[in-house]
Amino acid sequence: MTDKKRRICIIVLIIEIIIIIGLLAGISMTRSHSKGLQFEIPQEQRTVAANYAVQPLSEDNYWKFVNQRFILVYDDTGVLQWVKIDNAFGRNNYDFDSSLLDQGNYKYYTENGTITSTVGIDVSKYQGTIDWAQVKASGVDFAFVRVGLRGYGNGALVLDDTFDYNVSEALKQDLSVGVYFYSQAVSYEEGVEEAQFVLQQVKAYNINLPIVLDTEDTMDESARTGSLTPEQRSEACRGFLETIRAAGYETMIYANLRWIALELDLTQLYGYDIWYAQYANEPALPYQYKIWQYTNEGTVPGISQPVDLNIGFNGFGKKQ
């Protein structure tokens, strides 16, 4: 082994030891969007082998190392979890340091000073009656309309009251349109049932964006999905996704950071795109995703109620 390779191996070993020691010692953890952990970096130089010395590890380098290997996320009890990143899922290469632009009501993603993103909304009956002409004129490129949901109590399938109106009117304005379904499936078979329900509703419309599975926390302890393991939940998701794909439609998964890191078994979901939800200054998910939902309190002309706003990356949903 050459001296250079030996030095690299020693440095990597020291970094990993620091992380392990920090975990075992019970590093003081605080809720923080920017850091997640608070600790003191040792300042002295440490000799690790004869004639080999490693300079102090900086805090920035520490976090760079951590974020390249772990997702730091609070579970539903408020405990910070370190979740190993699954490299098989594919990472994004988005750079948010200086690439986000606030312009009017919307955010944009830029590359080399040029806007490369699109503006999207997602709507349901809670947005009331929408004036889609005003929505289009405001600069919105695409919309996802809720088809319906499965009740988290009795498990009944329910059509959204405004589905037909919203899809037909959005298409009339030449917007790119997709749909989503709020799932509460507890098995693969129920996932298939939900997909068949959606397919029956969308067959009358020429939608051109994916059919999305919305999987998230109900925030209700009595929910029928509350006791599912990540493996069981992902199996139910597969029932939906595989049925939609088999019918010839594109499909994707909508979820937030905690759900992706702790509540889904990603090994069952390779090959499906992500629509990622995080209401923050910039998203934290390391995996590849096509859409970022960045707020649920957006203001859009033609919509009287607060609405979810989204960034579509790489021209997602842009009409040619």
PDB file of C-alpha atoms in Angstrom:
ATOM      1  CA  MET A   1       0.000   0.000   0.000  1.00  0.00           C
ATOM      2  CA  THR A   2       1.417   3.415  -0.939  1.00  0.00           C
ATOM      3  CA  ASP A   3       1.818   6.225   1.588  1.00  0.00           C
ATOM      4  CA  LYS A   4      -0.935   8.197  -0.146  1.00  0.00           C
ATOM      5  CA  LYS A   5      -3.423   5.322   0.013  1.00  0.00           C
ATOM      6  CA  ARG A   6      -2.488   4.661   3.652  1.00  0.00           C
ATOM      7  CA  ARG A   7      -3.199   8.287   4.556  1.00  0.00           C
ATOM      8  CA  ILE A   8      -6.588   8.186   2.822  1.00  0.00           C
ATOM      9  CA  CYS A   9      -7.565   4.983   4.634  1.00  0.00           C
ATOM     10  CA  ILE A  10      -6.535   6.455   7.987  1.00  0.00           C
ATOM     11  CA  ILE A  11      -8.505   9.660   7.378  1.00  0.00           C
ATOM     12  CA  VAL A  12     -11.666   7.744   6.426  1.00  0.00           C
ATOM     13  CA  LEU A  13     -11.263   5.516   9.484  1.00  0.00           C
ATOM     14  CA  ILE A  14     -10.902   8.507  11.812  1.00  0.00           C
ATOM     15  CA  ILE A  15     -14.007  10.168  10.356  1.00  0.00           C
ATOM     16  CA  GLU A  16     -16.083   7.023  10.813  1.00  0.00           C
ATOM     17  CA  ILE A  17     -14.806   6.609  14.384  1.00  0.00           C
ATOM     18  CA  ILE A  18     -15.815  10.196  15.186  1.00  0.00           C
ATOM     19  CA  ILE A  19     -19.335   9.551  13.896  1.00  0.00           C
ATOM     20  CA  ILE A  20     -19.693   6.319  15.856  1.00  0.00           C
ATOM     21  CA  ILE A  21     -18.332   7.889  19.050  1.00  0.00           C
ATOM     22  CA  GLY A  22     -20.718  10.794  18.624  1.00  0.00           C
ATOM     23  CA  LEU A  23     -23.682   8.473  18.288  1.00  0.00           C
ATOM     24  CA  LEU A  24     -22.712   6.283  21.239  1.00  0.00           C
ATOM     25  CA  ALA A  25     -21.989   9.258  23.467  1.00  0.00           C
ATOM     26  CA  GLY A  26     -25.452  10.652  22.867  1.00  0.00           C
ATOM     27  CA  ILE A  27     -24.683  13.789  20.927  1.00  0.00           C
ATOM     28  CA  SER A  28     -26.964  16.607  22.026  1.00  0.00           C
ATOM     29  CA  MET A  29     -29.689  16.757  19.422  1.00  0.00           C
ATOM     30  CA  THR A  30     -31.870  19.737  18.707  1.00  0.00           C
ATOM     31  CA  ARG A  31     -34.576  20.339  16.171  1.00  0.00           C
ATOM     32  CA  SER A  32     -32.989  22.445  13.465  1.00  0.00           C
ATOM     33  CA  HIS A  33     -33.696  22.697   9.760  1.00  0.00           C
ATOM     34  CA  SER A  34     -30.135  23.759   8.999  1.00  0.00           C
ATOM     35  CA  LYS A  35     -28.082  21.394  11.180  1.00  0.00           C
ATOM     36  CA  GLY A  36     -30.062  18.730  13.030  1.00  0.00           C
ATOM     37  CA  LEU A  37     -27.177  18.025  15.437  1.00  0.00           C
ATOM     38  CA  GLN A  38     -25.106  20.342  17.613  1.00  0.00           C
ATOM     39  CA  PHE A  39     -21.631  19.326  18.759  1.00  0.00           C
ATOM     40  CA  GLU A  40     -18.113  20.622  19.416  1.00  0.00           C
ATOM     41  CA  ILE A  41     -15.365  19.767  16.940  1.00  0.00           C
ATOM     42  CA  PRO A  42     -12.039  18.896  18.607  1.00  0.00           C
ATOM     43  CA  GLN A  43      -9.424  21.481  17.668  1.00  0.00           C
ATOM     44  CA  GLU A  44      -6.162  19.705  18.433  1.00  0.00           C
ATOM     45  CA  GLN A  45      -4.153  17.820  15.874  1.00  0.00           C
ATOM     46  CA  ARG A  46      -4.233  14.078  16.489  1.00  0.00           C
ATOM     47  CA  THR A  47      -1.414  11.673  15.676  1.00  0.00           C
ATOM     48  CA  VAL A  48      -2.917   8.418  14.398  1.00  0.00           C
ATOM     49  CA  ALA A  49       0.157   6.407  13.439  1.00  0.00           C
ATOM     50  CA  ALA A  50       3.893   6.739  13.329  1.00  0.00           C
ATOM     51  CA  ASN A  51       4.711   9.929  11.432  1.00  0.00           C
ATOM     52  CA  TYR A  52       1.084  10.360  10.226  1.00  0.00           C
ATOM     53  CA  ALA A  53      -1.043  13.289  11.384  1.00  0.00           C
ATOM     54  CA  VAL A  54      -4.610  14.253  10.535  1.00  0.00           C
ATOM     55  CA  GLN A  55      -5.634  17.901  10.715  1.00  0.00           C
ATOM     56  CA  PRO A  56      -8.747  18.787  12.740  1.00  0.00           C
ATOM     57  CA  LEU A  57     -12.016  17.806  11.069  1.00  0.00           C
ATOM     58  CA  SER A  58     -14.020  20.969  10.360  1.00  0.00           C
ATOM     59  CA  GLU A  59     -17.735  21.171  11.078  1.00  0.00           C
ATOM     60  CA  ASP A  60     -18.483  21.815   7.409  1.00  0.00           C
ATOM     61  CA  ASN A  61     -16.544  18.723   6.356  1.00  0.00           C
ATOM     62  CA  TYR A  62     -18.258  16.673   9.038  1.00  0.00           C
ATOM     63  CA  TRP A  63     -21.710  17.615   7.763  1.00  0.00           C
ATOM     64  CA  LYS A  64     -20.663  17.073   4.185  1.00  0.00           C
ATOM     65  CA  PHE A  65     -19.573  13.563   5.114  1.00  0.00           C
ATOM     66  CA  VAL A  66     -22.772  12.890   7.079  1.00  0.00           C
ATOM     67  CA  ASN A  67     -25.132  14.217   4.407  1.00  0.00           C
ATOM     68  CA  GLN A  68     -23.456  12.134   1.739  1.00  0.00           C
ATOM     69  CA  ARG A  69     -24.258   8.963   3.666  1.00  0.00           C
ATOM     70  CA  PHE A  70     -27.287   9.537   5.873  1.00  0.00           C
ATOM     71  CA  ILE A  71     -30.741  11.085   5.867  1.00  0.00           C
ATOM     72  CA  LEU A  72     -31.288  12.855   9.188  1.00  0.00           C
ATOM     73  CA  VAL A  73     -34.999  12.892   9.979  1.00  0.00           C
ATOM     74  CA  TYR A  74     -37.191  13.038  13.069  1.00  0.00           C
ATOM     75  CA  ASP A  75     -39.551  10.116  13.583  1.00  0.00           C
ATOM     76  CA  ASP A  76     -43.134  10.488  14.787  1.00  0.00           C
ATOM     77  CA  THR A  77     -41.978  10.535  18.425  1.00  0.00           C
ATOM     78  CA  GLY A  78     -39.530  13.396  17.883  1.00  0.00           C
ATOM     79  CA  VAL A  79     -36.358  11.293  17.949  1.00  0.00           C
ATOM     80  CA  LEU A  80     -33.728  12.085  15.329  1.00  0.00           C
ATOM     81  CA  GLN A  81     -32.964   9.070  13.161  1.00  0.00           C
ATOM     82  CA  TRP A  82     -29.882   8.476  11.014  1.00  0.00           C
ATOM     83  CA  VAL A  83     -31.056   6.564   7.934  1.00  0.00           C
ATOM     84  CA  LYS A  84     -28.448   5.136   5.575  1.00  0.00           C
ATOM     85  CA  ILE A  85     -28.936   6.469   2.061  1.00  0.00           C
ATOM     86  CA  ASP A  86     -29.917   3.779  -0.446  1.00  0.00           C
ATOM     87  CA  ASN A  87     -27.578   4.436  -3.362  1.00  0.00           C
ATOM     88  CA  ALA A  88     -29.569   2.092  -5.587  1.00  0.00           C
ATOM     89  CA  PHE A  89     -32.463   4.572  -5.633  1.00  0.00           C
ATOM     90  CA  GLY A  90     -30.492   7.229  -7.490  1.00  0.00           C
ATOM     91  CA  ARG A  91     -29.393  10.648  -6.267  1.00  0.00           C
ATOM     92  CA  ASN A  92     -30.291  14.094  -7.539  1.00  0.00           C
ATOM     93  CA  ASN A  93     -27.701  16.673  -8.563  1.00  0.00           C
ATOM     94  CA  TYR A  94     -29.758  19.789  -7.790  1.00  0.00           C
ATOM     95  CA  ASP A  95     -27.794  22.744  -6.390  1.00  0.00           C
ATOM     96  CA  PHE A  96     -29.947  25.050  -4.275  1.00  0.00           C
ATOM     97  CA  ASP A  97     -27.221  27.320  -2.911  1.00  0.00           C
ATOM     98  CA  SER A  98     -27.932  30.105  -5.402  1.00  0.00           C
ATOM     99  CA  SER A  99     -30.375  28.617  -7.881  1.00  0.00           C
ATOM    100  CA  LEU A 100     -33.798  29.403  -6.364  1.00  0.00           C
ATOM    101  CA  LEU A 101     -35.577  32.495  -7.635  1.00  0.00           C
ATOM    102  CA  ASP A 102     -38.665  34.058  -6.033  1.00  0.00           C
ATOM    103  CA  GLN A 103     -40.604  35.916  -8.692  1.00  0.00           C
ATOM    104  CA  GLY A 104     -44.161  37.064  -8.109  1.00  0.00           C
ATOM    105  CA  ASN A 105     -46.213  34.313  -6.479  1.00  0.00           C
ATOM    106  CA  TYR A 106     -43.914  31.471  -7.500  1.00  0.00           C
ATOM    107  CA  LYS A 107     -40.467  29.967  -7.010  1.00  0.00           C
ATOM    108  CA  TYR A 108     -38.241  28.927  -9.905  1.00  0.00           C
ATOM    109  CA  TYR A 109     -35.126  26.803 -10.240  1.00  0.00           C
ATOM    110  CA  THR A 110     -32.355  28.306 -12.330  1.00  0.00           C
ATOM    111  CA  GLU A 111     -29.207  26.976 -13.953  1.00  0.00           C
ATOM    112  CA  ASN A 112     -26.500  29.429 -14.998  1.00  0.00           C
ATOM    113  CA  GLY A 113     -28.993  32.248 -14.531  1.00  0.00           C
ATOM    114  CA  THR A 114     -31.655  30.664 -16.760  1.00  0.00           C
ATOM    115  CA  ILE A 115     -35.000  29.383 -15.449  1.00  0.00           C
ATOM    116  CA  THR A 116     -35.226  25.662 -16.211  1.00  0.00           C
ATOM    117  CA  SER A 117     -38.195  24.779 -14.003  1.00  0.00           C
ATOM    118  CA  THR A 118     -41.956  24.894 -14.398  1.00  0.00           C
ATOM    119  CA  VAL A 119     -44.753  26.066 -12.090  1.00  0.00           C
ATOM    120  CA  GLY A 120     -47.285  23.540 -10.848  1.00  0.00           C
ATOM    121  CA  ILE A 121     -50.263  23.344  -8.514  1.00  0.00           C
ATOM    122  CA  ASP A 122     -52.265  20.480  -7.051  1.00  0.00           C
ATOM    123  CA  VAL A 123     -55.910  20.939  -6.184  1.00  0.00           C
ATOM    124  CA  SER A 124     -58.943  19.251  -4.683  1.00  0.00           C
ATOM    125  CA  LYS A 125     -62.406  20.245  -3.495  1.00  0.00           C
ATOM    126  CA  TYR A 126     -60.773  22.311  -0.743  1.00  0.00           C
ATOM    127  CA  GLN A 127     -59.758  24.958  -3.294  1.00  0.00           C
ATOM    128  CA  GLY A 128     -63.404  25.628  -4.176  1.00  0.00           C
ATOM    129  CA  THR A 129     -64.504  26.582  -7.685  1.00  0.00           C
ATOM    130  CA  ILE A 130     -61.408  27.507  -9.684  1.00  0.00           C
ATOM    131  CA  ASP A 131     -61.183  30.011 -12.531  1.00  0.00           C
ATOM    132  CA  TRP A 132     -58.758  28.040 -14.676  1.00  0.00           C
ATOM    133  CA  ALA A 133     -58.331  30.832 -17.238  1.00  0.00           C
ATOM    134  CA  GLN A 134     -56.866  33.051 -14.513  1.00  0.00           C
ATOM    135  CA  VAL A 135     -54.677  30.197 -13.300  1.00  0.00           C
ATOM    136  CA  LYS A 136     -53.250  29.722 -16.780  1.00  0.00           C
ATOM    137  CA  ALA A 137     -52.690  33.461 -17.282  1.00  0.00           C
ATOM    138  CA  SER A 138     -50.749  33.697 -14.012  1.00  0.00           C
ATOM    139  CA  GLY A 139     -47.974  31.483 -15.355  1.00  0.00           C
ATOM    140  CA  VAL A 140     -48.924  28.035 -14.080  1.00  0.00           C
ATOM    141  CA  ASP A 141     -47.664  25.286 -16.396  1.00  0.00           C
ATOM    142  CA  PHE A 142     -49.164  22.127 -14.927  1.00  0.00           C
ATOM    143  CA  ALA A 143     -51.769  20.903 -12.468  1.00  0.00           C
ATOM    144  CA  PHE A 144     -52.464  17.713 -10.566  1.00  0.00           C
ATOM    145  CA  VAL A 145     -56.126  17.166  -9.730  1.00  0.00           C
ATOM    146  CA  ARG A 146     -57.270  14.882  -6.941  1.00  0.00           C
ATOM    147  CA  VAL A 147     -59.349  11.994  -8.235  1.00  0.00           C
ATOM    148  CA  GLY A 148     -60.437  10.894  -4.806  1.00  0.00           C
ATOM    149  CA  LEU A 149     -59.403   9.028  -1.699  1.00  0.00           C
ATOM    150  CA  ARG A 150     -59.864   5.964   0.423  1.00  0.00           C
ATOM    151  CA  GLY A 151     -61.283   6.742   3.848  1.00  0.00           C
ATOM    152  CA  TYR A 152     -58.846   6.089   6.684  1.00  0.00           C
ATOM    153  CA  GLY A 153     -61.663   4.771   8.875  1.00  0.00           C
ATOM    154  CA  ASN A 154     -63.956   2.481   6.893  1.00  0.00           C
ATOM    155  CA  GLY A 155     -61.783   2.211   3.792  1.00  0.00           C
ATOM    156  CA  ALA A 156     -64.476   3.378   1.363  1.00  0.00           C
ATOM    157  CA  LEU A 157     -63.393   4.762  -2.028  1.00  0.00           C
ATOM    158  CA  VAL A 158     -64.626   8.335  -2.527  1.00  0.00           C
ATOM    159  CA  LEU A 159     -64.624  10.497  -5.672  1.00  0.00           C
ATOM    160  CA  ASP A 160     -63.526  14.116  -5.186  1.00  0.00           C
ATOM    161  CA  ASP A 161     -66.546  16.381  -5.745  1.00  0.00           C
ATOM    162  CA  THR A 162     -64.630  18.724  -8.068  1.00  0.00           C
ATOM    163  CA  PHE A 163     -62.647  16.144 -10.046  1.00  0.00           C
ATOM    164  CA  ASP A 164     -64.550  16.265 -13.344  1.00  0.00           C
ATOM    165  CA  TYR A 165     -64.833  20.059 -13.326  1.00  0.00           C
ATOM    166  CA  ASN A 166     -61.170  20.616 -12.509  1.00  0.00           C
ATOM    167  CA  VAL A 167     -59.787  18.157 -15.059  1.00  0.00           C
ATOM    168  CA  SER A 168     -62.007  19.296 -17.911  1.00  0.00           C
ATOM    169  CA  GLU A 169     -61.477  23.021 -17.261  1.00  0.00           C
ATOM    170  CA  ALA A 170     -57.712  22.690 -16.804  1.00  0.00           C
ATOM    171  CA  LEU A 171     -57.463  20.777 -20.087  1.00  0.00           C
ATOM    172  CA  LYS A 172     -59.523  23.460 -21.838  1.00  0.00           C
ATOM    173  CA  GLN A 173     -56.831  25.980 -20.847  1.00  0.00           C
ATOM    174  CA  ASP A 174     -54.161  23.775 -22.435  1.00  0.00           C
ATOM    175  CA  LEU A 175     -52.448  23.081 -19.137  1.00  0.00           C
ATOM    176  CA  SER A 176     -50.525  19.858 -18.636  1.00  0.00           C
ATOM    177  CA  VAL A 177     -52.719  17.768 -16.337  1.00  0.00           C
ATOM    178  CA  GLY A 178     -52.157  14.763 -14.105  1.00  0.00           C
ATOM    179  CA  VAL A 179     -54.155  13.284 -11.249  1.00  0.00           C
ATOM    180  CA  TYR A 180     -53.468  11.945  -7.768  1.00  0.00           C
ATOM    181  CA  PHE A 181     -55.212   9.584  -5.374  1.00  0.00           C
ATOM    182  CA  TYR A 182     -54.932   9.686  -1.582  1.00  0.00           C
ATOM    183  CA  SER A 183     -54.269   6.084  -0.603  1.00  0.00           C
ATOM    184  CA  GLN A 184     -55.167   4.206   2.544  1.00  0.00           C
ATOM    185  CA  ALA A 185     -54.598   0.745   1.120  1.00  0.00           C
ATOM    186  CA  VAL A 186     -53.515  -1.907   3.627  1.00  0.00           C
ATOM    187  CA  SER A 187     -52.633  -4.637   1.115  1.00  0.00           C
ATOM    188  CA  TYR A 188     -51.465  -5.193  -2.443  1.00  0.00           C
ATOM    189  CA  GLU A 189     -55.038  -6.083  -3.417  1.00  0.00           C
ATOM    190  CA  GLU A 190     -56.426  -2.829  -2.033  1.00  0.00           C
ATOM    191  CA  GLY A 191     -53.732  -0.947  -3.933  1.00  0.00           C
ATOM    192  CA  VAL A 192     -54.950  -2.617  -7.115  1.00  0.00           C
ATOM    193  CA  GLU A 193     -58.541  -1.699  -6.210  1.00  0.00           C
ATOM    194  CA  GLU A 194     -57.597   1.960  -5.784  1.00  0.00           C
ATOM    195  CA  ALA A 195     -55.810   1.985  -9.137  1.00  0.00           C
ATOM    196  CA  GLN A 196     -58.805   0.459 -10.902  1.00  0.00           C
ATOM    197  CA  PHE A 197     -61.027   3.132  -9.352  1.00  0.00           C
ATOM    198  CA  VAL A 198     -58.730   5.853 -10.701  1.00  0.00           C
ATOM    199  CA  LEU A 199     -58.476   4.299 -14.163  1.00  0.00           C
ATOM    200  CA  GLN A 200     -62.258   4.227 -14.415  1.00  0.00           C
ATOM    201  CA  GLN A 201     -62.434   7.972 -13.664  1.00  0.00           C
ATOM    202  CA  VAL A 202     -59.643   9.175 -15.969  1.00  0.00           C
ATOM    203  CA  LYS A 203     -60.521   7.176 -19.078  1.00  0.00           C
ATOM    204  CA  ALA A 204     -62.758   9.986 -20.367  1.00  0.00           C
ATOM    205  CA  TYR A 205     -59.906  12.518 -20.293  1.00  0.00           C
ATOM    206  CA  ASN A 206     -56.695  12.917 -22.244  1.00  0.00           C
ATOM    207  CA  ILE A 207     -54.394  13.585 -19.301  1.00  0.00           C
ATOM    208  CA  ASN A 208     -50.715  13.869 -20.185  1.00  0.00           C
ATOM    209  CA  LEU A 209     -48.981  13.761 -16.796  1.00  0.00           C
ATOM    210  CA  PRO A 210     -48.585  10.826 -14.392  1.00  0.00           C
ATOM    211  CA  ILE A 211     -51.221   9.249 -12.187  1.00  0.00           C
ATOM    212  CA  VAL A 212     -49.798   9.776  -8.699  1.00  0.00           C
ATOM    213  CA  LEU A 213     -50.100   7.698  -5.555  1.00  0.00           C
ATOM    214  CA  ASP A 214     -50.340  10.024  -2.538  1.00  0.00           C
ATOM    215  CA  THR A 215     -49.031   8.159   0.528  1.00  0.00           C
ATOM    216  CA  GLU A 216     -48.683  10.115   3.766  1.00  0.00           C
ATOM    217  CA  ASP A 217     -49.501  10.284   7.459  1.00  0.00           C
ATOM    218  CA  THR A 218     -53.192  10.678   8.317  1.00  0.00           C
ATOM    219  CA  MET A 219     -52.262  12.279  11.663  1.00  0.00           C
ATOM    220  CA  ASP A 220     -54.974  10.098  13.215  1.00  0.00           C
ATOM    221  CA  GLU A 221     -54.019   7.252  15.560  1.00  0.00           C
ATOM    222  CA  SER A 222     -57.142   5.296  14.597  1.00  0.00           C
ATOM    223  CA  ALA A 223     -56.285   5.199  10.873  1.00  0.00           C
ATOM    224  CA  ARG A 224     -56.522   1.750   9.288  1.00  0.00           C
ATOM    225  CA  THR A 225     -52.964   2.098   7.933  1.00  0.00           C
ATOM    226  CA  GLY A 226     -51.452   3.122  11.266  1.00  0.00           C
ATOM    227  CA  SER A 227     -50.063  -0.303  12.162  1.00  0.00           C
ATOM    228  CA  LEU A 228     -48.535  -1.124   8.772  1.00  0.00           C
ATOM    229  CA  THR A 229     -44.833  -1.873   8.556  1.00  0.00           C
ATOM    230  CA  PRO A 230     -42.798  -0.153   5.818  1.00  0.00           C
ATOM    231  CA  GLU A 231     -42.772  -3.456   3.939  1.00  0.00           C
ATOM    232  CA  GLN A 232     -46.563  -3.829   4.111  1.00  0.00           C
ATOM    233  CA  ARG A 233     -47.159  -0.203   3.160  1.00  0.00           C
ATOM    234  CA  SER A 234     -44.836  -0.466   0.162  1.00  0.00           C
ATOM    235  CA  GLU A 235     -46.508  -3.671  -0.971  1.00  0.00           C
ATOM    236  CA  ALA A 236     -49.832  -1.818  -1.004  1.00  0.00           C
ATOM    237  CA  CYS A 237     -48.170   0.983  -2.978  1.00  0.00           C
ATOM    238  CA  ARG A 238     -46.886  -1.532  -5.513  1.00  0.00           C
ATOM    239  CA  GLY A 239     -50.408  -2.811  -6.076  1.00  0.00           C
ATOM    240  CA  PHE A 240     -51.427   0.679  -7.190  1.00  0.00           C
ATOM    241  CA  LEU A 241     -48.286   1.572  -9.136  1.00  0.00           C
ATOM    242  CA  GLU A 242     -47.989  -1.700 -11.024  1.00  0.00           C
ATOM    243  CA  THR A 243     -51.662  -1.622 -12.037  1.00  0.00           C
ATOM    244  CA  ILE A 244     -51.416   1.954 -13.328  1.00  0.00           C
ATOM    245  CA  ARG A 245     -48.233   1.212 -15.260  1.00  0.00           C
ATOM    246  CA  ALA A 246     -49.735  -1.950 -16.750  1.00  0.00           C
ATOM    247  CA  ALA A 247     -52.639   0.172 -18.051  1.00  0.00           C
ATOM    248  CA  GLY A 248     -50.187   2.295 -20.063  1.00  0.00           C
ATOM    249  CA  TYR A 249     -49.994   5.377 -17.847  1.00  0.00           C
ATOM    250  CA  GLU A 250     -46.949   6.943 -16.225  1.00  0.00           C
ATOM    251  CA  THR A 251     -47.067   6.872 -12.444  1.00  0.00           C
ATOM    252  CA  MET A 252     -45.157   8.262  -9.477  1.00  0.00           C
ATOM    253  CA  ILE A 253     -45.137   8.468  -5.673  1.00  0.00           C
ATOM    254  CA  TYR A 254     -45.959  11.560  -3.593  1.00  0.00           C
ATOM    255  CA  ALA A 255     -44.397  11.589  -0.103  1.00  0.00           C
ATOM    256  CA  ASN A 256     -42.395  13.672   2.372  1.00  0.00           C
ATOM    257  CA  LEU A 257     -38.963  13.082   3.898  1.00  0.00           C
ATOM    258  CA  ARG A 258     -40.066  11.111   6.955  1.00  0.00           C
ATOM    259  CA  TRP A 259     -42.330   8.903   4.892  1.00  0.00           C
ATOM    260  CA  ILE A 260     -39.636   8.126   2.344  1.00  0.00           C
ATOM    261  CA  ALA A 261     -36.892   7.535   4.908  1.00  0.00           C
ATOM    262  CA  LEU A 262     -38.807   5.701   7.644  1.00  0.00           C
ATOM    263  CA  GLU A 263     -42.211   4.498   6.431  1.00  0.00           C
ATOM    264  CA  LEU A 264     -41.485   3.010   3.001  1.00  0.00           C
ATOM    265  CA  ASP A 265     -39.378   0.053   1.916  1.00  0.00           C
ATOM    266  CA  LEU A 266     -37.576   1.605  -1.038  1.00  0.00           C
ATOM    267  CA  THR A 267     -36.297  -1.742  -2.276  1.00  0.00           C
ATOM    268  CA  GLN A 268     -39.851  -2.432  -3.493  1.00  0.00           C
ATOM    269  CA  LEU A 269     -40.146   0.924  -5.252  1.00  0.00           C
ATOM    270  CA  TYR A 270     -37.089   1.147  -7.497  1.00  0.00           C
ATOM    271  CA  GLY A 271     -37.975   2.572 -10.895  1.00  0.00           C
ATOM    272  CA  TYR A 272     -40.784   4.876  -9.758  1.00  0.00           C
ATOM    273  CA  ASP A 273     -40.405   8.659  -9.832  1.00  0.00           C
ATOM    274  CA  ILE A 274     -40.888  10.792  -6.722  1.00  0.00           C
ATOM    275  CA  TRP A 275     -42.953  13.920  -6.171  1.00  0.00           C
ATOM    276  CA  TYR A 276     -41.368  15.267  -3.005  1.00  0.00           C
ATOM    277  CA  ALA A 277     -43.092  17.410  -0.363  1.00  0.00           C
ATOM    278  CA  GLN A 278     -41.111  19.587   2.042  1.00  0.00           C
ATOM    279  CA  TYR A 279     -42.138  23.051   3.183  1.00  0.00           C
ATOM    280  CA  ALA A 280     -38.703  24.595   3.654  1.00  0.00           C
ATOM    281  CA  ASN A 281     -36.291  27.043   2.056  1.00  0.00           C
ATOM    282  CA  GLU A 282     -34.724  24.160   0.170  1.00  0.00           C
ATOM    283  CA  PRO A 283     -35.409  20.414  -0.013  1.00  0.00           C
ATOM    284  CA  ALA A 284     -33.313  17.870   1.895  1.00  0.00           C
ATOM    285  CA  LEU A 285     -34.045  14.641   0.018  1.00  0.00           C
ATOM    286  CA  PRO A 286     -30.883  13.185  -1.560  1.00  0.00           C
ATOM    287  CA  TYR A 287     -32.782  10.954  -3.986  1.00  0.00           C
ATOM    288  CA  GLN A 288     -33.818  11.898  -7.488  1.00  0.00           C
ATOM    289  CA  TYR A 289     -37.257  13.548  -7.724  1.00  0.00           C
ATOM    290  CA  LYS A 290     -39.096  15.317 -10.521  1.00  0.00           C
ATOM    291  CA  ILE A 291     -41.296  17.702  -8.518  1.00  0.00           C
ATOM    292  CA  TRP A 292     -40.820  19.608  -5.269  1.00  0.00           C
ATOM    293  CA  GLN A 293     -43.946  20.749  -3.423  1.00  0.00           C
ATOM    294  CA  TYR A 294     -42.581  23.661  -1.400  1.00  0.00           C
ATOM    295  CA  THR A 295     -45.672  25.167   0.259  1.00  0.00           C
ATOM    296  CA  ASN A 296     -49.319  24.476   1.008  1.00  0.00           C
ATOM    297  CA  GLU A 297     -50.092  28.162   1.476  1.00  0.00           C
ATOM    298  CA  GLY A 298     -49.616  29.444  -2.052  1.00  0.00           C
ATOM    299  CA  THR A 299     -51.621  32.237  -3.640  1.00  0.00           C
ATOM    300  CA  VAL A 300     -52.754  31.797  -7.241  1.00  0.00           C
ATOM    301  CA  PRO A 301     -55.058  34.101  -9.243  1.00  0.00           C
ATOM    302  CA  GLY A 302     -58.351  32.337  -9.879  1.00  0.00           C
ATOM    303  CA  ILE A 303     -58.164  30.259  -6.694  1.00  0.00           C
ATOM    304  CA  SER A 304     -59.818  31.707  -3.602  1.00  0.00           C
ATOM    305  CA  GLN A 305     -58.222  29.331  -1.095  1.00  0.00           C
ATOM    306  CA  PRO A 306     -54.564  28.575  -0.232  1.00  0.00           C
ATOM    307  CA  VAL A 307     -53.083  26.062  -2.652  1.00  0.00           C
ATOM    308  CA  ASP A 308     -50.060  23.770  -2.896  1.00  0.00           C
ATOM    309  CA  LEU A 309     -47.275  25.119  -5.118  1.00  0.00           C
ATOM    310  CA  ASN A 310     -44.680  23.016  -6.887  1.00  0.00           C
ATOM    311  CA  ILE A 311     -41.457  23.312  -8.846  1.00  0.00           C
ATOM    312  CA  GLY A 312     -41.153  20.950 -11.798  1.00  0.00           C
ATOM    313  CA  PHE A 313     -37.522  20.229 -12.645  1.00  0.00           C
ATOM    314  CA  ASN A 314     -35.958  19.951 -16.087  1.00  0.00           C
ATOM    315  CA  GLY A 315     -39.051  21.342 -17.789  1.00  0.00           C
ATOM    316  CA  PHE A 316     -41.466  18.846 -16.221  1.00  0.00           C
ATOM    317  CA  GLY A 317     -44.981  19.412 -17.574  1.00  0.00           C
ATOM    318  CA  LYS A 318     -43.901  22.056 -20.080  1.00  0.00           C
ATOM    319  CA  LYS A 319     -46.033  22.109 -23.212  1.00  0.00           C
ATOM    320  CA  GLN A 320     -43.881  22.079 -26.350  1.00  0.00           C
TER     321      GLN A 320
END
